[in-house]
XYZ file of C-alpha atoms in Angstrom:
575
model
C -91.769 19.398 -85.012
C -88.513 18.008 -84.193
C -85.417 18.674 -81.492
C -82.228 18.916 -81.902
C -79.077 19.212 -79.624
C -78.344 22.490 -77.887
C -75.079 23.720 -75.918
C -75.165 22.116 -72.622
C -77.165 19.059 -73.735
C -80.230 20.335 -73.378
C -82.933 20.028 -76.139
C -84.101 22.991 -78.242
C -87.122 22.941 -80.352
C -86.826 22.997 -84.083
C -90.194 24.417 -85.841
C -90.981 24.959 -89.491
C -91.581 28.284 -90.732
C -95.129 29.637 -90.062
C -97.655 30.924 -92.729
C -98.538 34.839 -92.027
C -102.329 35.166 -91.004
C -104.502 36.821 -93.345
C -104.985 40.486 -93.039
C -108.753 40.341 -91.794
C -107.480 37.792 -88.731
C -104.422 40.601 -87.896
C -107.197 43.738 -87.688
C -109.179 41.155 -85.770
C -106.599 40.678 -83.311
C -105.659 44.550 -83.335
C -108.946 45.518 -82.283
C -109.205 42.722 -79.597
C -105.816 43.896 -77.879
C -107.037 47.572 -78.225
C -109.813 46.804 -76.269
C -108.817 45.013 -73.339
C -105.977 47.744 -72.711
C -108.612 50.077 -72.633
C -110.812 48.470 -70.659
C -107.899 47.901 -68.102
C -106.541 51.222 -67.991
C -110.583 52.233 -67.247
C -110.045 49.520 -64.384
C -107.034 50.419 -63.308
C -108.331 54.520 -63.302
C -111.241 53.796 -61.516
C -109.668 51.667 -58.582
C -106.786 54.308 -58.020
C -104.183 51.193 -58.679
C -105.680 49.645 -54.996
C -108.539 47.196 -54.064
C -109.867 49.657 -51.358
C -111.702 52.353 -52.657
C -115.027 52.317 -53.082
C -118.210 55.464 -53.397
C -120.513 53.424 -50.777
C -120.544 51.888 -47.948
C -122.010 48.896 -49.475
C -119.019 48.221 -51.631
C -116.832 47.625 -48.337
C -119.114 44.294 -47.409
C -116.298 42.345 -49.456
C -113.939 42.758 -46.651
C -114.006 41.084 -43.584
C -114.900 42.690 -40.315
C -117.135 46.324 -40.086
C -115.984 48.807 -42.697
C -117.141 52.222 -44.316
C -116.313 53.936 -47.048
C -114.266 57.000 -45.968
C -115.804 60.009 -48.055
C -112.023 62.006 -48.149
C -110.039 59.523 -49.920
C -112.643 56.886 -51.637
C -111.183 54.012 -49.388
C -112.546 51.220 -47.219
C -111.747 51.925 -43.887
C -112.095 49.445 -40.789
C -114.360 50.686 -38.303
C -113.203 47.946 -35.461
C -109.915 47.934 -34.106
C -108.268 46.073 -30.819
C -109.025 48.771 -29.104
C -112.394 50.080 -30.288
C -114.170 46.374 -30.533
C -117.581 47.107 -31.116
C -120.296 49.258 -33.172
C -123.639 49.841 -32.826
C -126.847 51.820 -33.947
C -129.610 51.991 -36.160
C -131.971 49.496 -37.238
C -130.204 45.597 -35.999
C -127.267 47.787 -35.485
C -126.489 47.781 -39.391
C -126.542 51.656 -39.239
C -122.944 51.490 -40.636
C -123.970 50.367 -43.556
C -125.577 53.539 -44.431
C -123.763 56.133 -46.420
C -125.797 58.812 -44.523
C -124.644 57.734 -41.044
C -123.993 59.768 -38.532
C -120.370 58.452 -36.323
C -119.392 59.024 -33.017
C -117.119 57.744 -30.573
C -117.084 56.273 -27.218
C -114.655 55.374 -25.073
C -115.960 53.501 -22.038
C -114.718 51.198 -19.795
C -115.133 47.778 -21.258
C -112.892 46.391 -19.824
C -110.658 48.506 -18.216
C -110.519 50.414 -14.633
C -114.185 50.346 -14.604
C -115.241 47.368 -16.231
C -114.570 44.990 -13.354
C -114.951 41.315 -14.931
C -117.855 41.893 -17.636
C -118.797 45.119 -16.192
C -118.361 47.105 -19.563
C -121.976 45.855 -19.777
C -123.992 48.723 -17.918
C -122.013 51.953 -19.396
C -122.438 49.767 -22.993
C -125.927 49.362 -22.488
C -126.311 53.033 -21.438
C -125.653 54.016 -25.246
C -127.035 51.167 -26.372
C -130.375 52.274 -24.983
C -129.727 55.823 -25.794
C -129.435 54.572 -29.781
C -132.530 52.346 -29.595
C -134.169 55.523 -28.633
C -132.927 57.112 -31.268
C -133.666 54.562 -34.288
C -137.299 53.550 -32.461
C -138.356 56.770 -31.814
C -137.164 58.934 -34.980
C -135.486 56.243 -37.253
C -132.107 58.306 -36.377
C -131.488 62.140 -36.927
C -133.301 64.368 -39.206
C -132.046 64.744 -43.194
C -129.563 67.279 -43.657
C -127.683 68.574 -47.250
C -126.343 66.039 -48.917
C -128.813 62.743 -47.734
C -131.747 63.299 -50.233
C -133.977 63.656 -47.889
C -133.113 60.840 -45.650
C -132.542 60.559 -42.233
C -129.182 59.502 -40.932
C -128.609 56.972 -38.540
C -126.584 57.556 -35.514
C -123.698 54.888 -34.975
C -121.607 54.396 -31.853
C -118.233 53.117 -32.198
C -117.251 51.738 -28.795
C -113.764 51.613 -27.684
C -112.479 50.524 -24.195
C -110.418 52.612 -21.649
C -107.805 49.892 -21.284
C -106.623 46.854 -22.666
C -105.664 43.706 -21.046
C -102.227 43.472 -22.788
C -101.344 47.577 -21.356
C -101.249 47.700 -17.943
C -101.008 52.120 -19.359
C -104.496 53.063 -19.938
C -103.691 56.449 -21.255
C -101.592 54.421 -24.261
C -104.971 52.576 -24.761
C -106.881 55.601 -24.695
C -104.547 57.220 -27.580
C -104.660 54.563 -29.610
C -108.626 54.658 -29.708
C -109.232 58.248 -29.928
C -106.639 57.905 -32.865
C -108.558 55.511 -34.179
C -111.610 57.859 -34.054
C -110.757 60.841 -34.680
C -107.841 59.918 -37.576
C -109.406 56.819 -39.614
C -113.118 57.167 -38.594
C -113.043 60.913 -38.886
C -115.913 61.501 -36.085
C -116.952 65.015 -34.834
C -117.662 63.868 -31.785
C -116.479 61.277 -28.698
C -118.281 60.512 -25.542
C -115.515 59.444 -22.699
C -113.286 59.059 -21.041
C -115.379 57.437 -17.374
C -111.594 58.944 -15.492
C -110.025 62.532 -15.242
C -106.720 61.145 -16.031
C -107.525 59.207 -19.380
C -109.715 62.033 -20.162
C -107.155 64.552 -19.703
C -104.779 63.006 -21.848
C -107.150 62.084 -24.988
C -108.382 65.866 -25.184
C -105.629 67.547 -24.867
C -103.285 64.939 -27.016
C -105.989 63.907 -29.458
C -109.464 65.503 -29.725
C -108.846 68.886 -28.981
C -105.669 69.546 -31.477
C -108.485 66.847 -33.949
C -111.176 69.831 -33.549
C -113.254 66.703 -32.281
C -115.898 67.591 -29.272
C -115.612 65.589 -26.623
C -118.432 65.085 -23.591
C -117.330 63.271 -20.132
C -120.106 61.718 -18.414
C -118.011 61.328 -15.195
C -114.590 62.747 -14.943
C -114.913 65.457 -12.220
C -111.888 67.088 -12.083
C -111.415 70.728 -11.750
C -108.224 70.792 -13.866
C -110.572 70.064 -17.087
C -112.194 73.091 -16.237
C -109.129 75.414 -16.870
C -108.435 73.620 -20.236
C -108.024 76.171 -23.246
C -110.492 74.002 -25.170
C -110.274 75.707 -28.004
C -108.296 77.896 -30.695
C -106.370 81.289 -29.956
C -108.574 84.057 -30.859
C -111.466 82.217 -30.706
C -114.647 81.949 -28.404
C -114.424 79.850 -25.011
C -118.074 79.292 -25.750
C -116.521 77.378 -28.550
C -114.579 74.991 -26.415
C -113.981 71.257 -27.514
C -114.032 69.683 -23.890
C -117.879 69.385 -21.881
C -118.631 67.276 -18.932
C -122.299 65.992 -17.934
C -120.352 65.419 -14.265
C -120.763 68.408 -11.974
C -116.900 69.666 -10.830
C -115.014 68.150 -8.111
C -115.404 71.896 -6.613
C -119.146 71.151 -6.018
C -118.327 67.559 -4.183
C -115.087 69.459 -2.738
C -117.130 72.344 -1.054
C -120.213 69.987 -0.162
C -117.989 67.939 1.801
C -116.098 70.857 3.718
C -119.309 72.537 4.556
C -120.643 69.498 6.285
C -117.590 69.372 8.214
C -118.106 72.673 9.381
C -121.440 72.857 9.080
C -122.774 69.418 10.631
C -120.429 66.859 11.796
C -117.554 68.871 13.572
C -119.829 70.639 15.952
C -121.811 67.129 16.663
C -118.661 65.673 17.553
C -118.296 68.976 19.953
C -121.211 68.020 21.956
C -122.401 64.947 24.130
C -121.966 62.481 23.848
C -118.665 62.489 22.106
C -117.374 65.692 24.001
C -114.366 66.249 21.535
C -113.136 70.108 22.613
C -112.796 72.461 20.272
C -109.745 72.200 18.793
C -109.175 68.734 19.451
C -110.982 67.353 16.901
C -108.205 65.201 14.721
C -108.888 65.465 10.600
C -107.017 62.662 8.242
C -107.173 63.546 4.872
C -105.793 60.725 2.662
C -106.118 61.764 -1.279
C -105.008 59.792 -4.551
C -101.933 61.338 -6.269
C -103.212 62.348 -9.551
C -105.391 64.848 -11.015
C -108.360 63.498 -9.062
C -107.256 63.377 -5.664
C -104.782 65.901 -5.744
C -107.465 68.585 -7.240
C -110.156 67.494 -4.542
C -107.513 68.163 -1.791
C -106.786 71.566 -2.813
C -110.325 72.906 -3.761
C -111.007 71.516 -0.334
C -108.272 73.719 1.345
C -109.235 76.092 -0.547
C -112.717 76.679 0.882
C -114.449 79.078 3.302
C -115.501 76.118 5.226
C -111.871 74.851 5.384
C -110.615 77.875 6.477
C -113.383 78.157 9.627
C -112.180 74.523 10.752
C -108.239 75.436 10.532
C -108.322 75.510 14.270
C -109.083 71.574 14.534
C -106.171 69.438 13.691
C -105.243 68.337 10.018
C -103.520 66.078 8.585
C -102.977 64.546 5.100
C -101.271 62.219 3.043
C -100.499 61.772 -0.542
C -100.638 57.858 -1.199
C -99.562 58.613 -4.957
C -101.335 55.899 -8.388
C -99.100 52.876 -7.264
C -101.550 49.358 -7.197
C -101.577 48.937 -3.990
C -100.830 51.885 -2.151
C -101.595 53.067 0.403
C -100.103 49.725 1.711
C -101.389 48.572 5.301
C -97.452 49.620 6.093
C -98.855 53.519 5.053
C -101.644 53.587 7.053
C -100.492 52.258 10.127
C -98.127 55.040 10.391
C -101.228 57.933 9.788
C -103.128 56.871 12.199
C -100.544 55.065 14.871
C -99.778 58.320 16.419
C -102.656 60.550 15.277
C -106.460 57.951 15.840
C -108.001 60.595 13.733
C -111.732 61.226 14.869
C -112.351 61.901 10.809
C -111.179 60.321 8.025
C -111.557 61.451 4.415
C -110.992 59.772 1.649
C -110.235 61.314 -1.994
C -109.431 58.640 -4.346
C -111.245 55.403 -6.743
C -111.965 51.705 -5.493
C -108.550 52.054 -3.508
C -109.849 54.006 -0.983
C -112.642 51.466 -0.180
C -109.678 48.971 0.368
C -107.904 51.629 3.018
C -111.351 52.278 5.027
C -111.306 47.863 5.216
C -107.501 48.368 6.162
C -107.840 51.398 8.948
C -110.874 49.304 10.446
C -108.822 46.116 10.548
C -105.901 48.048 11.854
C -107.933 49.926 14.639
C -108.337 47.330 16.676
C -104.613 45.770 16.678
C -102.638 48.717 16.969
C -101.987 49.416 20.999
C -102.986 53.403 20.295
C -106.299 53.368 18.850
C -107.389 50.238 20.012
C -109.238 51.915 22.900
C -109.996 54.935 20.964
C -113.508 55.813 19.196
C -113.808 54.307 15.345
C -112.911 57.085 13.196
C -116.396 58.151 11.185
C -115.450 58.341 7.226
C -116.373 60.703 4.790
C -115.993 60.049 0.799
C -116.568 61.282 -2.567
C -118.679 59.834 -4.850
C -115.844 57.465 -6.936
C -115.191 55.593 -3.878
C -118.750 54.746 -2.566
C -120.448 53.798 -5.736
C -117.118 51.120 -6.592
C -116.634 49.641 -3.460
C -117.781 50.996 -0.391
C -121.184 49.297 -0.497
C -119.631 46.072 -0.403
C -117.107 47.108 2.085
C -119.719 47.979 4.947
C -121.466 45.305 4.053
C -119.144 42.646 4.660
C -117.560 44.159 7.665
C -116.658 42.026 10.054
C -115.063 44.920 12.451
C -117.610 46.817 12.951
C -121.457 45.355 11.798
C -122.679 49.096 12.388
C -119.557 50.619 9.872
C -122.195 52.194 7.802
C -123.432 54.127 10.869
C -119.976 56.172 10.451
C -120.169 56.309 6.417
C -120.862 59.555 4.400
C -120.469 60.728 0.660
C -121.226 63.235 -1.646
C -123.029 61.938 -4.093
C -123.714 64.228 -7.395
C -125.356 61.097 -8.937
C -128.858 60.975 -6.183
C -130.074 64.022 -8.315
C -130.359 61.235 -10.864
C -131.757 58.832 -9.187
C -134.662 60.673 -7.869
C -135.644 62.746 -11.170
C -138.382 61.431 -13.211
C -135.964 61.602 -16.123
C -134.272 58.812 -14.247
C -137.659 56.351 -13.901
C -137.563 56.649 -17.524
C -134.072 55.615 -18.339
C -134.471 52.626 -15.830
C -136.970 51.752 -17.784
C -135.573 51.444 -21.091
C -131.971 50.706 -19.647
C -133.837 47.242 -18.178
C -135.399 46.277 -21.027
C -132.512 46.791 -23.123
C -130.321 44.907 -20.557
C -132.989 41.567 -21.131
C -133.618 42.372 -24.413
C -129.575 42.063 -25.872
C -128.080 40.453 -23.227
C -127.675 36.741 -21.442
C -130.041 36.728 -18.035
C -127.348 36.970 -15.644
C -125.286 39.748 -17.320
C -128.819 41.218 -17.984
C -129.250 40.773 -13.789
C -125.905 42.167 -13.128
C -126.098 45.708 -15.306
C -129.396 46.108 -13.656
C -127.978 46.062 -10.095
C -125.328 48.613 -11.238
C -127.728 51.395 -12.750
C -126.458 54.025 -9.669
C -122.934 53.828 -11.187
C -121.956 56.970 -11.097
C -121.372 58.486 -14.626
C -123.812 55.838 -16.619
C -127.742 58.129 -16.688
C -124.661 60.130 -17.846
C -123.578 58.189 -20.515
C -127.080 57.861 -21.853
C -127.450 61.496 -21.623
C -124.188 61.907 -23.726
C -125.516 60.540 -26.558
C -128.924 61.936 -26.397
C -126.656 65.608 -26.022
C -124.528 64.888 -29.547
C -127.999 63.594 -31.285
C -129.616 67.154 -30.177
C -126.551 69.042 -30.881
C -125.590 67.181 -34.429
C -129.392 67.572 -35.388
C -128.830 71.443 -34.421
C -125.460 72.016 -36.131
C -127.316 70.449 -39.467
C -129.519 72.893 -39.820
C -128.659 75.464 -42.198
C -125.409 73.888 -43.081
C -125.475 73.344 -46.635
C -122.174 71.351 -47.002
C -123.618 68.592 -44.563
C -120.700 68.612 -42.811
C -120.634 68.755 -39.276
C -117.381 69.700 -37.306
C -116.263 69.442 -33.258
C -116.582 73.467 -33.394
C -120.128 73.626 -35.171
C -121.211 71.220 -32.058
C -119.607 73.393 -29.765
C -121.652 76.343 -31.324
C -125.265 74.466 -31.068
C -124.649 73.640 -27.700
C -126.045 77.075 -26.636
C -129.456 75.813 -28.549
C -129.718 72.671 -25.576
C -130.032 75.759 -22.819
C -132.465 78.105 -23.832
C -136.208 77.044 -24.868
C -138.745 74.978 -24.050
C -138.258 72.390 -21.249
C -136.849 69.135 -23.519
C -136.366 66.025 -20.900
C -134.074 63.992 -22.686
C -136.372 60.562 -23.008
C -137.882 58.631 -25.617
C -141.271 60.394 -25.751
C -139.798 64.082 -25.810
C -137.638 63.436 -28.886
C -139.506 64.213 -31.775
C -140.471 67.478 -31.026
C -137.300 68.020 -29.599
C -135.644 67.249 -33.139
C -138.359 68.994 -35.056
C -137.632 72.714 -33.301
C -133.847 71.778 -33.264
C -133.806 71.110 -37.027
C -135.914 74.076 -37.741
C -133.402 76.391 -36.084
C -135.309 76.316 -32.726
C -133.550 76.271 -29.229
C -134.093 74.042 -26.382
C -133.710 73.184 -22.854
C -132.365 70.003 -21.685
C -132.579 68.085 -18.758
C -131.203 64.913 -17.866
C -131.504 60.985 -16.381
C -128.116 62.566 -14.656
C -129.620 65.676 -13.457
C -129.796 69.030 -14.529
C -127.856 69.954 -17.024
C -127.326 73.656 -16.944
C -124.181 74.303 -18.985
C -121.917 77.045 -18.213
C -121.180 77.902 -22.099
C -117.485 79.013 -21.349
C -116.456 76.383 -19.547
C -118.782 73.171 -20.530
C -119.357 72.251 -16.725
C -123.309 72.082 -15.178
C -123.534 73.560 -12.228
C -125.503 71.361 -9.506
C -126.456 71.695 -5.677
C -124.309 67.977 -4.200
C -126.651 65.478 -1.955
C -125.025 63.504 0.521
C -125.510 59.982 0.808
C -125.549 57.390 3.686
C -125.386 53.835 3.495
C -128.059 51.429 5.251
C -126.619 48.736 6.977
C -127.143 45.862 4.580
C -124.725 48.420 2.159
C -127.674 49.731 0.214
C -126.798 54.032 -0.485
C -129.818 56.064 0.102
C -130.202 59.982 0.202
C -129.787 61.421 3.674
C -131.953 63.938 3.090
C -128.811 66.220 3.438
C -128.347 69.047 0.440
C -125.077 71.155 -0.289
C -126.944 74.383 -2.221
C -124.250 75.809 -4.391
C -125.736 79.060 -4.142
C -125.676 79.371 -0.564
C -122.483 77.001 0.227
C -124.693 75.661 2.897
C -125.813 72.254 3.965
C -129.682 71.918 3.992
C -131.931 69.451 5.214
C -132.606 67.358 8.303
C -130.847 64.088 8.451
C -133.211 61.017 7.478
C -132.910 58.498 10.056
C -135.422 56.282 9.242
C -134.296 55.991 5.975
C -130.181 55.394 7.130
C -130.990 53.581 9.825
C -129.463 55.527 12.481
C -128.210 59.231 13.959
C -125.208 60.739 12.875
C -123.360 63.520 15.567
C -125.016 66.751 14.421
C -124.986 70.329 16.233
């Protein structure tokens, strides 16, 4: 082989002519070529032209991060996002890898309003333990068409209520329910812990998704008059449930102690207020929650038979901060209410420091009686407790605390023991000793007994919706439907022990009836709420919330019981 000049000066290659190949060699080669395009157009068929799909979930391990393989398009779909960082259930929490696994959501507060420095740890743990359960006990649910026989293991996919980088939790909330109900495809989502979030990811994501959604502690009446499900169809088919009694229960509970209990005892030595001069400051939260407790409290019988006392009330709207010492100064310069109440979250814990502080400085209530305080149950579980027990006012604060408290009817059920139980060992089991230490100390926290009933509801309900359903698919509606299964039947605590014969009658068809580490849960099918009586709570003087052995019967609207002062630690004014 030689060169030879080319235009440009650049050297072009010169070659002798070649000798053809033989014909055998040219078939040869024919049949080679004809082969590999076929093979590659059976490649190319199979993959769908991408290097995501996939007929297991098994065959998504060659990606990083935890995938599955998305059954309605063939593709390998992430399920762990910003927002929705963690997943666990079944056996080492490898449940995903299953192809018979059962998804839901939950959207907690890991470390959002609720989460508190690390404090995603106790609601996380609450399903955490629920799942163990669940694998331990049964190996997951029941088979159903389509898993040869197999039982399916139920997976939580855990997203948070708020991110660190969106100071808007409902845009954090969006983009996990999204995430859910869009990629993951789930039939069901545990969450929001607030009304607000709650609010916005039913009505903007899982309702319009057909996805079922359970609240273990958003309270607010408004969720109640939802249209939770399609025109035409059943409101015993609604989308949106709540394992939180209403706000009307802890509305009316605290108007009929008013009238009922702690206006008369102010009438009467030795306070000596007259009737009608008893002074009533009502300072609320301006959103769904506050601003829904203020008017099912005004709109009471109770409230109406106290009209003659002296009200007042202001709206300190969502702003951080508010109401600002600047606000609070002005409600009570003038007015040194005898009764403060306070409808909002940790903020309000914040104003009760503020009004104590203030109290004493301002020249018209300095020489005026403390104000006694009465709360609902999202600011006493927060912050209250640690409030009264750092005071520095007033060492005997707690003396002039009160709070309905739906969560006491889980803390004294035997359902409850159990859950402690496993909760703790969970907590030491998965977790370092001092966050272990921590989640323990938080197990009142309202909403988490039910957060672990949540799950143990969609395992029943799933199981329930199975049966029968020969295209093993189970939809938000179909949930909706088996819920009336979980209220009629044989007494079915939801714990550990209970659960197989639980999910033997509920996959045979049978009906059930539930009860709860939260309390009872008797369902109102049309609505999704439980109905449940409201105990009122006092706190010791080391900041410690016991029961005062005083009960709001819903039945009855009347406050029962005989104040425990051994147990509080003192005597409230009572008729």
């Amino acid at each position: 082989m030689s060169t030879m000049p080319r235009a440009g000066g650049r050297p072009m290659l010169h070659t002798s002519p070649r000798r053809p190949k033989p014909p055998v060699v040219v078939a040869l080669l024919s049949l080679a070529l004809s082969a590999f395009a076929a093979s590659n157009t059976a490649c190319t068929a199979l993959l769908g032209k991408t290097t995501d799909q996939c007929s297991t979930n098994q065959d998504c391990t060659k990606f990083s991060g935890k995938r599955f393989c998305r059954r309605s398009d063939a593709t390998c779909q992430p399920l762990v996002t910003p927002e929705c960082p963690r997943v666990f259930g079944g056996t080492n929490d490898q449940g995903y890898l299953d192809d018979n696994a059962v998804y839901i959501g939950a959207v907690i507060s890991l470390t959002g309003a609720y989460g508190d420095n690390g404090g995603y740890i106790p609601f996380e743990g609450a399903v955490r333990t629920a799942l163990d359960d669940f694998d331990k006990e049964s190996k997951g649910l029941p088979p159903a068409a389509g898993t040869n026989g197999r039982r399916r293991p139920l997976v939580a996919i855990m997203c948070d209520d708020k991110s660190a980088e969106d100071s808007d939790e409902n845009r954090t909330v969006l983009r996990a329910a999204d995430h859910l109900v869009n990629t993951v495809g789930v039939s069901a989502v545990i969450g929001t812990p607030s009304t607000s979030t709650t609010l916005a990811m039913a009505t903007e994501r899982t309702i319009p998704g057909g996805v079922f959604t359970i609240s273990p502690s958003a309270t607010a009446e408004n969720l109640s008059l939802l249209q939770d499900y399609p025109a035409g169809d059943s409101p015993e088919n609604g989308l949106l449930w709540r394992t939180a009694p209403s706000d009307r229960f802890q509305a009316a509970a605290i108007a009929a102690y008013l009238q009922q209990r702690l206006i008369p005892g102010l009438h009467k030595a030795p306070k000596n207020v007259p009737a009608g001069q008893v002074k009533i400051l009502n300072l609320f939260r301006g959103d769904a929650y506050g601003e829904g407790l203020n008017a099912i409290f005004k709109a009471t019988d109770a409230f109406n038979a106290i009209r003659g006392e002296q009200y007042r009330e202001f709206n300190y709207g969502t702003t951080v901060g508010s109401p600002t010492p600047t606000d609070i100064s002005a409600q009570i310069r003038d007015f040194a209410p005898h009764i403060i109440l306070t409808f909002g979250l940790s903020e309000s814990a914040d104003t009760i420091k503020e009004t104590e502080r203030l109290w004493g400085e301002l020249p018209s209530t300095r020489n005026q009686p403390r104000p006694y305080y009465v709360s609902t149950e999202g600011v006493a579980v927060q912050a209250l407790p640690e409030i009264v027990k750092g005071s520095t006012v007033d060492p005997k604060l707690n003396t002039r605390a009160l709070y309905a408290s739906p969560n006491l009817t889980a803390v004294e059920n035997e359902i409850f023991s159990f859950f402690r139980d496993s909760y703790n060992a969970t907590m030491d089991r998965l977790y370092q000793p001092g966050q272990a230490a921590d989640a323990k100390g938080k197990i009142n926290y309202f909403g988490l007994a039910g957060t672990y009933d949540s799950v143990y509801i969609l395992g029943y309900a799933i199981t329930s919706a199975s049966s029968g359903n020969r295209s093993g698919k189970v939809t938000g509606r179909d949930i909706a439907q088996a819920m009336k299964k979980l209220v009629n039947g044989d007494a079915a605590p939801l714990y550990r022990r209970q659960m197989g014969q639980a999910l033997a009658t509920l996959s045979n068809g049978g009906t059930v009836n539930i009860s709860g580490a939260s309390g009872p849960l008797d369902f109102d099918l049309k609505t999704g709420d439980v109905a449940a009586d409201i105990p009122l709570a006092c706190l010791t003087a080391s900041g410690d919330s016991t029961s005062s052995a005083l009960v709001y019967r819903v039945g009855t609207k009347n406050v029962d019981g005989t104040f425990d002062k051994d147990a509080c630690g003192y005597t409230p004014p009572q008729p």
